[in-house]
Amino acid sequence: MTRGSLLVDHIGELVTNDGRDGDPLGVRREAALLIEDGQVAWVGSARDAPAADRRIDAGGAAVLPGFVDSHAHLVFAGDRAAEFAARMAGERYTGGGIRTTVGATRAASDDALRASVGRLRAEMLRQGTTTVEIKSGYGLTVADEARSLRIAAEFTDDTTFLGAHVVPAEYADRPDDYVGLVCGPMLAAAAPYARWIDVFCERGAFDADHARAILDCGQAAGLGVRLHANQLGPGPGVRLGVELGAASVDHCTHLTDADVDALAGSETVATLLPGAEFSTRSPYPDARRLLDAGVTVALATDCNPGSSYTSSMPFCVALAVREMRMTPAEAVWAATAGGAAALRRTDVGRLTPGARADLIILDAPSHLHLAYRPGVPLIRQVLHNGVPR
Ligand code: NIG
Ligand code: FE
């Protein structure tokens, strides 16, 4: 880690997410930010900036917290480009392709998987993502889930055991036995490397009873709960997640009023993944409905080779604004502070004293440009733990 203090000066617009004066983004103009020991040490007006060992001149640009991508499936081998092409020609997404990736992942060496995760993590960092959650879920044997999480843990503290992604082919006729395996030896092998447990609760994957059984075991093993819910159709996932105190229920594409009410009365974050609707040509979730009900909303990439092969949070911000009725400010908040809330983290997703010095200097004067200039590489510089990357 770099020693000594670093001043980021001449910031035209600083997004702090401090919620000051009723502005969730906590925007400060003509600001400066001091970094010491990898943390934000001071934030204020550029006029009052303290002396520092080193200085970065932001040149009047916007600075925001690094993105917190709270939902990504990075441990896999192969890709499914042909499946994407077929969908764009009219085929429907069912999740059936997950088994294709399971086959490729089982056949890959540890080194190949590690190199692939490293490449995707680097791709994310270049696009401003400084915190990422990484799931298993393409191994689906005791050994392959454990090694997926061991490799994921080399890249992040937010690792998620998703042994209940689908029932693998060899258990197709015995789903109860597979749930027993997930709750027993697979969980035991995975738990030392995992912070969270997740289930794909959906028709064709795991029903509410199986999901509850698996999440109960995970909680008993000390893991926090998150859930894939209501992606392909209405279902019990969202209400189950709220009942179990999940940190987040993810996708939330098909919600009833009862689902929205349950979320609104809870601490559970609704994480929306517009890359999945884009890549499966599906209707987008209605973020406005959730926000108006008072639900905390996060945005994440869902980066995976099947339903959403994007690692780009700026792309998701632009989609959320254009297609999901979010304002640019709401989308930027959801991609930073919202992601932190979905991971129950207070050290990231904000630029306030004591937070980790994870920040983005944009090639633009305002956060608005992330949605206003879609597809443009606006990330000029990323600092991670206070270190320029
Ligand atoms: O979040 N929905 C389940 N899992 C992934 C898709 C995985 C795949 O198609 O490989 C998702 O969209
Ligand atoms: Fe997912």
Coordinates of C-alpha atoms and ligand atoms in Angstrom, one line a residue:
M1 CA 0.0 0.0 0.0
T2 CA 1.2 3.5 -0.8
R3 CA 2.3 5.5 2.3
G4 CA 1.8 9.2 2.7
S5 CA -1.1 11.4 2.0
L6 CA -2.7 12.0 -1.4
L7 CA -4.9 15.0 -2.3
V8 CA -7.4 14.8 -5.1
D9 CA -7.9 18.4 -5.9
H10 CA -9.9 20.6 -8.3
I11 CA -12.9 18.3 -8.3
G12 CA -15.8 20.0 -10.2
E13 CA -18.5 17.7 -8.8
L14 CA -17.8 15.3 -6.0
V15 CA -20.4 12.6 -5.3
T16 CA -20.0 11.6 -1.7
N17 CA -23.3 9.7 -1.0
D18 CA -23.4 11.3 2.4
G19 CA -27.1 12.1 2.2
R20 CA -26.4 15.6 3.3
D21 CA -29.2 18.2 3.0
G22 CA -31.7 15.7 1.6
D23 CA -29.5 15.1 -1.4
P24 CA -28.8 11.3 -1.5
L25 CA -25.7 11.8 -3.7
G26 CA -24.3 14.4 -1.3
V27 CA -22.8 16.4 -4.2
R28 CA -20.2 19.0 -3.4
R29 CA -18.9 21.4 -6.0
E30 CA -15.3 22.7 -6.3
A31 CA -14.2 20.1 -3.8
A32 CA -11.1 18.3 -2.7
L33 CA -10.5 14.9 -1.0
L34 CA -7.6 13.8 1.1
I35 CA -6.5 10.1 1.3
E36 CA -4.4 8.7 4.1
D37 CA -3.6 5.0 4.6
G38 CA -6.0 3.9 1.9
Q39 CA -8.9 5.7 3.4
V40 CA -10.7 9.0 2.9
A41 CA -9.3 11.3 5.6
W42 CA -11.0 14.6 4.7
V43 CA -13.5 16.0 2.3
G44 CA -14.2 19.7 1.7
S45 CA -14.0 22.8 -0.4
A46 CA -11.0 23.0 -2.7
R47 CA -10.2 26.4 -1.1
D48 CA -9.6 24.7 2.3
A49 CA -7.7 21.7 1.0
P50 CA -4.9 20.7 3.4
A51 CA -1.3 20.1 2.3
A52 CA -0.4 16.5 1.2
D53 CA 2.6 14.5 0.1
R54 CA 1.2 14.0 -3.4
R55 CA -1.6 15.5 -5.5
I56 CA -3.9 14.5 -8.4
D57 CA -5.5 17.4 -10.3
A58 CA -9.0 16.3 -11.3
G59 CA -9.1 19.3 -13.7
G60 CA -12.7 20.2 -12.8
A61 CA -14.0 16.7 -13.6
A62 CA -16.6 14.7 -11.6
V63 CA -15.4 12.2 -9.0
L64 CA -17.6 9.5 -7.6
P65 CA -17.3 6.4 -5.4
G66 CA -16.1 3.3 -7.2
F67 CA -18.9 1.1 -8.3
V68 CA -20.0 -1.7 -6.0
D69 CA -21.1 -4.6 -8.3
S70 CA -23.0 -6.8 -5.8
H71 CA -23.9 -9.6 -8.2
A72 CA -21.5 -11.4 -10.5
H73 CA -20.9 -15.0 -11.6
L74 CA -17.2 -14.8 -12.6
V75 CA -16.0 -18.3 -12.0
F76 CA -16.7 -20.1 -15.2
A77 CA -15.1 -21.4 -18.4
G78 CA -16.2 -21.1 -22.0
D79 CA -18.8 -18.8 -23.4
R80 CA -22.3 -19.1 -24.9
A81 CA -22.2 -16.6 -27.7
A82 CA -24.1 -19.0 -30.0
E83 CA -26.9 -19.1 -27.4
F84 CA -27.0 -15.3 -27.4
A85 CA -27.2 -15.2 -31.2
A86 CA -30.1 -17.7 -31.1
R87 CA -31.9 -15.5 -28.6
M88 CA -31.4 -12.4 -30.7
A89 CA -33.0 -14.5 -33.6
G90 CA -36.1 -15.1 -31.4
E91 CA -35.3 -17.9 -29.0
R92 CA -36.4 -17.6 -25.3
Y93 CA -34.0 -17.6 -22.3
T94 CA -34.8 -20.4 -19.9
G95 CA -31.6 -20.8 -17.9
G96 CA -31.1 -24.3 -19.5
G97 CA -27.7 -23.2 -20.8
I98 CA -26.3 -23.1 -17.2
R99 CA -25.6 -26.8 -17.6
T100 CA -23.4 -26.1 -20.7
T101 CA -21.2 -23.8 -18.6
V102 CA -21.2 -26.3 -15.7
G103 CA -19.6 -28.9 -18.1
A104 CA -17.0 -26.4 -19.3
T105 CA -16.2 -25.3 -15.8
R106 CA -15.7 -28.8 -14.4
A107 CA -13.3 -29.5 -17.3
A108 CA -11.2 -26.4 -16.7
S109 CA -8.0 -26.4 -14.6
D110 CA -7.7 -24.2 -11.5
D111 CA -5.2 -22.0 -13.3
A112 CA -7.5 -21.5 -16.3
L113 CA -10.4 -20.5 -14.0
R114 CA -8.1 -18.2 -12.0
A115 CA -6.9 -16.5 -15.1
S116 CA -10.4 -16.0 -16.4
V117 CA -11.6 -14.4 -13.1
G118 CA -8.5 -12.2 -13.1
R119 CA -9.3 -11.0 -16.6
L120 CA -12.9 -10.2 -15.8
R121 CA -11.9 -8.5 -12.5
A122 CA -9.4 -6.3 -14.4
E123 CA -12.0 -5.5 -17.0
M124 CA -14.3 -4.4 -14.2
L125 CA -11.7 -2.3 -12.5
R126 CA -11.0 -0.4 -15.8
Q127 CA -14.7 0.4 -15.8
G128 CA -14.8 1.8 -12.3
T129 CA -15.8 -1.3 -10.2
T130 CA -13.8 -1.3 -7.0
T131 CA -15.9 -3.8 -5.1
V132 CA -17.3 -7.0 -6.5
E133 CA -19.3 -10.0 -5.2
I134 CA -18.4 -13.3 -6.8
K135 CA -20.6 -16.4 -6.8
S136 CA -19.9 -20.0 -7.4
G137 CA -22.6 -22.0 -9.1
Y138 CA -21.0 -23.5 -12.2
G139 CA -19.3 -26.4 -10.4
L140 CA -22.2 -28.2 -8.7
T141 CA -20.0 -30.9 -7.2
V142 CA -18.5 -30.7 -3.7
A143 CA -15.0 -30.3 -5.1
D144 CA -15.9 -27.9 -7.9
E145 CA -18.0 -25.6 -5.7
A146 CA -15.3 -25.5 -3.1
R147 CA -12.6 -24.7 -5.7
S148 CA -14.8 -22.1 -7.3
L149 CA -15.1 -20.3 -4.0
R150 CA -11.4 -20.7 -3.1
I151 CA -10.5 -19.0 -6.4
A152 CA -13.2 -16.3 -5.9
A153 CA -11.8 -15.6 -2.4
E154 CA -8.5 -14.7 -4.0
F155 CA -10.3 -11.7 -5.6
T156 CA -12.9 -10.5 -3.1
D157 CA -14.2 -10.9 0.5
D158 CA -17.8 -11.0 -0.8
T159 CA -17.9 -14.6 -2.0
T160 CA -21.3 -16.4 -2.4
F161 CA -22.0 -20.1 -2.4
L162 CA -24.5 -20.8 -5.2
G163 CA -24.5 -24.6 -5.2
A164 CA -28.3 -24.3 -5.7
H165 CA -28.0 -22.7 -9.1
V166 CA -29.7 -25.6 -11.0
V167 CA -30.0 -29.3 -10.3
P168 CA -27.1 -30.8 -12.3
A169 CA -27.8 -33.4 -15.0
E170 CA -26.6 -36.3 -12.8
Y171 CA -29.3 -35.5 -10.2
A172 CA -32.1 -34.6 -12.7
D173 CA -34.3 -37.4 -11.3
R174 CA -33.4 -36.9 -7.7
P175 CA -33.7 -33.2 -6.9
D176 CA -34.3 -34.0 -3.1
D177 CA -30.9 -35.8 -3.0
Y178 CA -29.2 -32.9 -4.6
V179 CA -30.7 -30.5 -2.0
G180 CA -29.3 -32.9 0.6
L181 CA -25.9 -32.8 -1.0
V182 CA -26.0 -28.9 -1.1
C183 CA -27.0 -28.7 2.6
G184 CA -24.5 -31.4 3.7
P185 CA -21.1 -32.0 2.3
M186 CA -21.1 -29.2 -0.3
L187 CA -22.0 -26.5 2.2
A188 CA -19.4 -27.9 4.6
A189 CA -16.7 -27.7 1.9
A190 CA -17.8 -24.3 0.6
A191 CA -18.5 -22.4 3.9
P192 CA -14.9 -21.7 4.8
Y193 CA -14.5 -19.7 1.6
A194 CA -18.0 -18.0 1.5
R195 CA -19.6 -15.0 3.2
W196 CA -23.0 -15.5 1.6
I197 CA -25.4 -18.2 0.4
D198 CA -27.7 -17.8 -2.7
V199 CA -30.3 -19.9 -4.4
F200 CA -31.9 -19.6 -7.9
C201 CA -35.5 -19.7 -6.7
E202 CA -37.4 -20.0 -10.0
R203 CA -39.5 -22.5 -11.9
G204 CA -37.1 -25.0 -13.5
A205 CA -34.5 -24.4 -10.7
F206 CA -35.4 -24.5 -7.0
D207 CA -38.9 -24.1 -5.5
A208 CA -39.7 -22.3 -2.3
D209 CA -39.4 -25.4 -0.1
H210 CA -36.0 -26.4 -1.4
A211 CA -34.8 -22.8 -1.3
R212 CA -35.9 -22.4 2.3
A213 CA -34.2 -25.6 3.3
I214 CA -30.9 -24.6 1.7
L215 CA -31.0 -21.0 3.0
D216 CA -31.7 -22.3 6.5
C217 CA -28.7 -24.6 6.4
G218 CA -26.5 -21.7 5.1
Q219 CA -27.7 -19.4 7.8
A220 CA -27.0 -22.1 10.4
A221 CA -23.4 -22.3 9.0
G222 CA -23.0 -18.5 9.5
L223 CA -23.6 -17.4 5.9
G224 CA -25.7 -14.3 5.0
V225 CA -28.7 -14.8 2.7
R226 CA -29.2 -13.5 -0.8
L227 CA -31.5 -14.8 -3.5
H228 CA -32.1 -14.9 -7.2
A229 CA -35.8 -14.2 -7.3
N230 CA -38.7 -13.4 -9.6
Q231 CA -36.4 -13.2 -12.7
L232 CA -38.4 -15.3 -15.3
G233 CA -41.8 -15.0 -13.8
P234 CA -43.8 -14.2 -10.6
G235 CA -43.0 -16.5 -7.7
P236 CA -42.3 -16.9 -4.0
G237 CA -38.7 -15.9 -4.0
V238 CA -38.9 -12.2 -3.0
R239 CA -41.2 -12.8 -0.1
L240 CA -39.1 -15.8 1.1
G241 CA -36.0 -13.6 1.0
V242 CA -37.7 -10.9 3.0
E243 CA -39.0 -13.4 5.5
L244 CA -35.5 -14.8 6.0
G245 CA -33.9 -11.4 6.4
A246 CA -32.0 -11.6 3.1
A247 CA -29.5 -8.7 2.5
S248 CA -30.8 -8.6 -1.1
V249 CA -33.2 -10.3 -3.5
D250 CA -31.9 -10.0 -7.0
H251 CA -33.5 -9.6 -10.4
C252 CA -37.1 -8.6 -9.1
T253 CA -38.3 -8.5 -12.7
H254 CA -41.8 -9.9 -12.1
L255 CA -43.3 -8.4 -8.9
T256 CA -46.8 -8.4 -7.4
D257 CA -48.0 -5.6 -5.2
A258 CA -47.5 -8.0 -2.2
D259 CA -43.9 -8.4 -3.2
V260 CA -43.3 -4.7 -3.4
D261 CA -45.1 -4.2 0.0
A262 CA -43.0 -6.9 1.6
L263 CA -39.8 -5.2 0.3
A264 CA -40.9 -1.8 1.4
G265 CA -41.4 -2.9 5.0
S266 CA -38.0 -4.6 5.2
E267 CA -34.3 -4.1 5.3
T268 CA -33.9 -6.2 2.2
V269 CA -32.4 -4.5 -0.9
A270 CA -33.9 -5.1 -4.4
T271 CA -31.0 -5.6 -6.7
L272 CA -31.9 -5.0 -10.4
L273 CA -29.8 -6.5 -13.2
P274 CA -30.7 -4.8 -16.4
G275 CA -27.9 -6.5 -18.3
A276 CA -29.9 -9.7 -18.0
E277 CA -33.0 -8.2 -19.6
F278 CA -30.9 -6.6 -22.3
S279 CA -29.2 -9.9 -23.2
T280 CA -32.3 -12.0 -23.0
R281 CA -34.5 -9.5 -24.7
S282 CA -36.9 -9.5 -21.8
P283 CA -39.0 -6.7 -20.2
Y284 CA -37.1 -4.6 -17.7
P285 CA -38.0 -4.4 -14.0
D286 CA -39.8 -1.3 -13.0
A287 CA -37.4 0.5 -10.7
R288 CA -39.7 3.5 -10.3
R289 CA -42.4 1.4 -8.7
L290 CA -39.9 0.1 -6.1
L291 CA -38.4 3.5 -5.4
D292 CA -41.8 5.2 -5.0
A293 CA -42.7 2.5 -2.5
G294 CA -39.6 3.3 -0.5
V295 CA -37.6 0.2 -1.4
T296 CA -33.8 0.4 -1.4
V297 CA -32.6 -0.4 -4.9
A298 CA -29.2 -1.5 -6.1
L299 CA -27.9 -2.0 -9.6
A300 CA -25.4 -4.8 -10.6
T301 CA -24.1 -6.5 -13.7
D302 CA -25.0 -10.2 -13.1
C303 CA -21.9 -10.8 -15.2
N304 CA -22.1 -14.4 -16.5
P305 CA -21.7 -16.1 -19.8
G306 CA -25.4 -16.9 -20.3
S307 CA -27.9 -14.2 -19.4
S308 CA -25.6 -11.1 -19.1
Y309 CA -22.1 -11.1 -20.3
T310 CA -21.3 -7.5 -19.4
S311 CA -18.9 -6.4 -16.7
S312 CA -19.8 -2.7 -17.2
M313 CA -21.6 -0.8 -14.4
P314 CA -21.8 2.3 -16.6
F315 CA -23.7 0.3 -19.1
C316 CA -26.1 -0.8 -16.4
V317 CA -26.6 2.8 -15.2
A318 CA -27.4 3.9 -18.7
L319 CA -30.0 1.0 -19.1
A320 CA -31.6 1.7 -15.8
V321 CA -32.1 5.4 -16.7
R322 CA -33.3 4.7 -20.2
E323 CA -35.4 1.6 -19.6
M324 CA -36.3 1.4 -15.9
R325 CA -37.5 4.9 -15.0
M326 CA -34.6 5.8 -12.7
T327 CA -33.2 9.3 -12.7
P328 CA -29.4 9.5 -13.4
A329 CA -28.9 10.4 -9.7
E330 CA -30.9 7.4 -8.5
A331 CA -29.0 5.1 -10.8
V332 CA -25.6 6.3 -9.7
W333 CA -26.6 6.0 -6.1
A334 CA -27.9 2.4 -6.7
A335 CA -24.6 1.4 -8.5
T336 CA -22.5 2.7 -5.5
A337 CA -24.3 3.1 -2.2
G338 CA -27.1 0.7 -3.2
G339 CA -24.6 -2.0 -4.0
A340 CA -22.9 -1.4 -0.6
A341 CA -26.3 -1.8 1.1
A342 CA -26.9 -5.0 -0.8
L343 CA -23.6 -6.3 0.6
R344 CA -24.3 -4.8 4.1
R345 CA -21.0 -2.8 3.8
T346 CA -20.5 0.6 5.2
D347 CA -16.9 1.0 4.2
V348 CA -17.5 1.3 0.4
G349 CA -20.0 3.0 -1.9
R350 CA -19.4 6.4 -0.3
L351 CA -16.7 9.1 -0.1
T352 CA -16.8 10.2 3.5
P353 CA -14.1 10.2 6.2
G354 CA -13.2 6.7 7.2
A355 CA -14.5 5.1 4.0
R356 CA -12.1 3.1 1.8
A357 CA -10.6 5.4 -0.8
D358 CA -12.2 3.8 -3.8
L359 CA -13.0 6.4 -6.4
I360 CA -13.5 7.2 -10.0
I361 CA -12.4 10.3 -11.8
L362 CA -14.6 10.7 -14.9
D363 CA -13.7 12.2 -18.2
A364 CA -16.8 14.4 -17.7
P365 CA -18.0 17.2 -15.6
S366 CA -21.0 15.4 -14.0
H367 CA -22.3 12.0 -13.0
L368 CA -25.1 12.7 -15.4
H369 CA -22.8 11.9 -18.3
L370 CA -22.7 8.2 -17.4
A371 CA -26.3 7.8 -18.7
Y372 CA -26.2 10.8 -21.1
R373 CA -23.1 9.4 -23.0
P374 CA -23.8 5.6 -23.1
G375 CA -21.1 3.3 -24.4
V376 CA -18.4 6.0 -24.1
P377 CA -15.3 5.1 -22.0
L378 CA -15.7 7.9 -19.4
I379 CA -13.6 6.3 -16.6
R380 CA -10.4 8.4 -16.7
Q381 CA -8.8 7.1 -13.6
V382 CA -9.7 4.7 -10.8
L383 CA -8.2 4.7 -7.3
H384 CA -8.6 1.5 -5.3
N385 CA -7.6 1.6 -1.6
G386 CA -6.2 5.0 -2.4
V387 CA -3.9 3.6 -5.0
P388 CA -4.1 4.8 -8.6
R389 CA -4.8 1.8 -10.9
Ligands
NIG1 O1 -28.5 -14.6 -12.7 N1 -30.5 -16.8 -13.1 C1 -29.7 -17.6 -12.8 N2 -28.4 -17.4 -13.0 C2 -27.8 -16.4 -13.9 C3 -27.8 -16.9 -15.3 C4 -26.8 -18.0 -15.4 C5 -26.6 -18.5 -16.8 O2 -27.5 -18.4 -17.7 O3 -25.5 -19.1 -17.0 C6 -28.5 -15.1 -13.8 O4 -29.1 -14.6 -14.8
FE2 FE -27.3 -14.0 -11.3

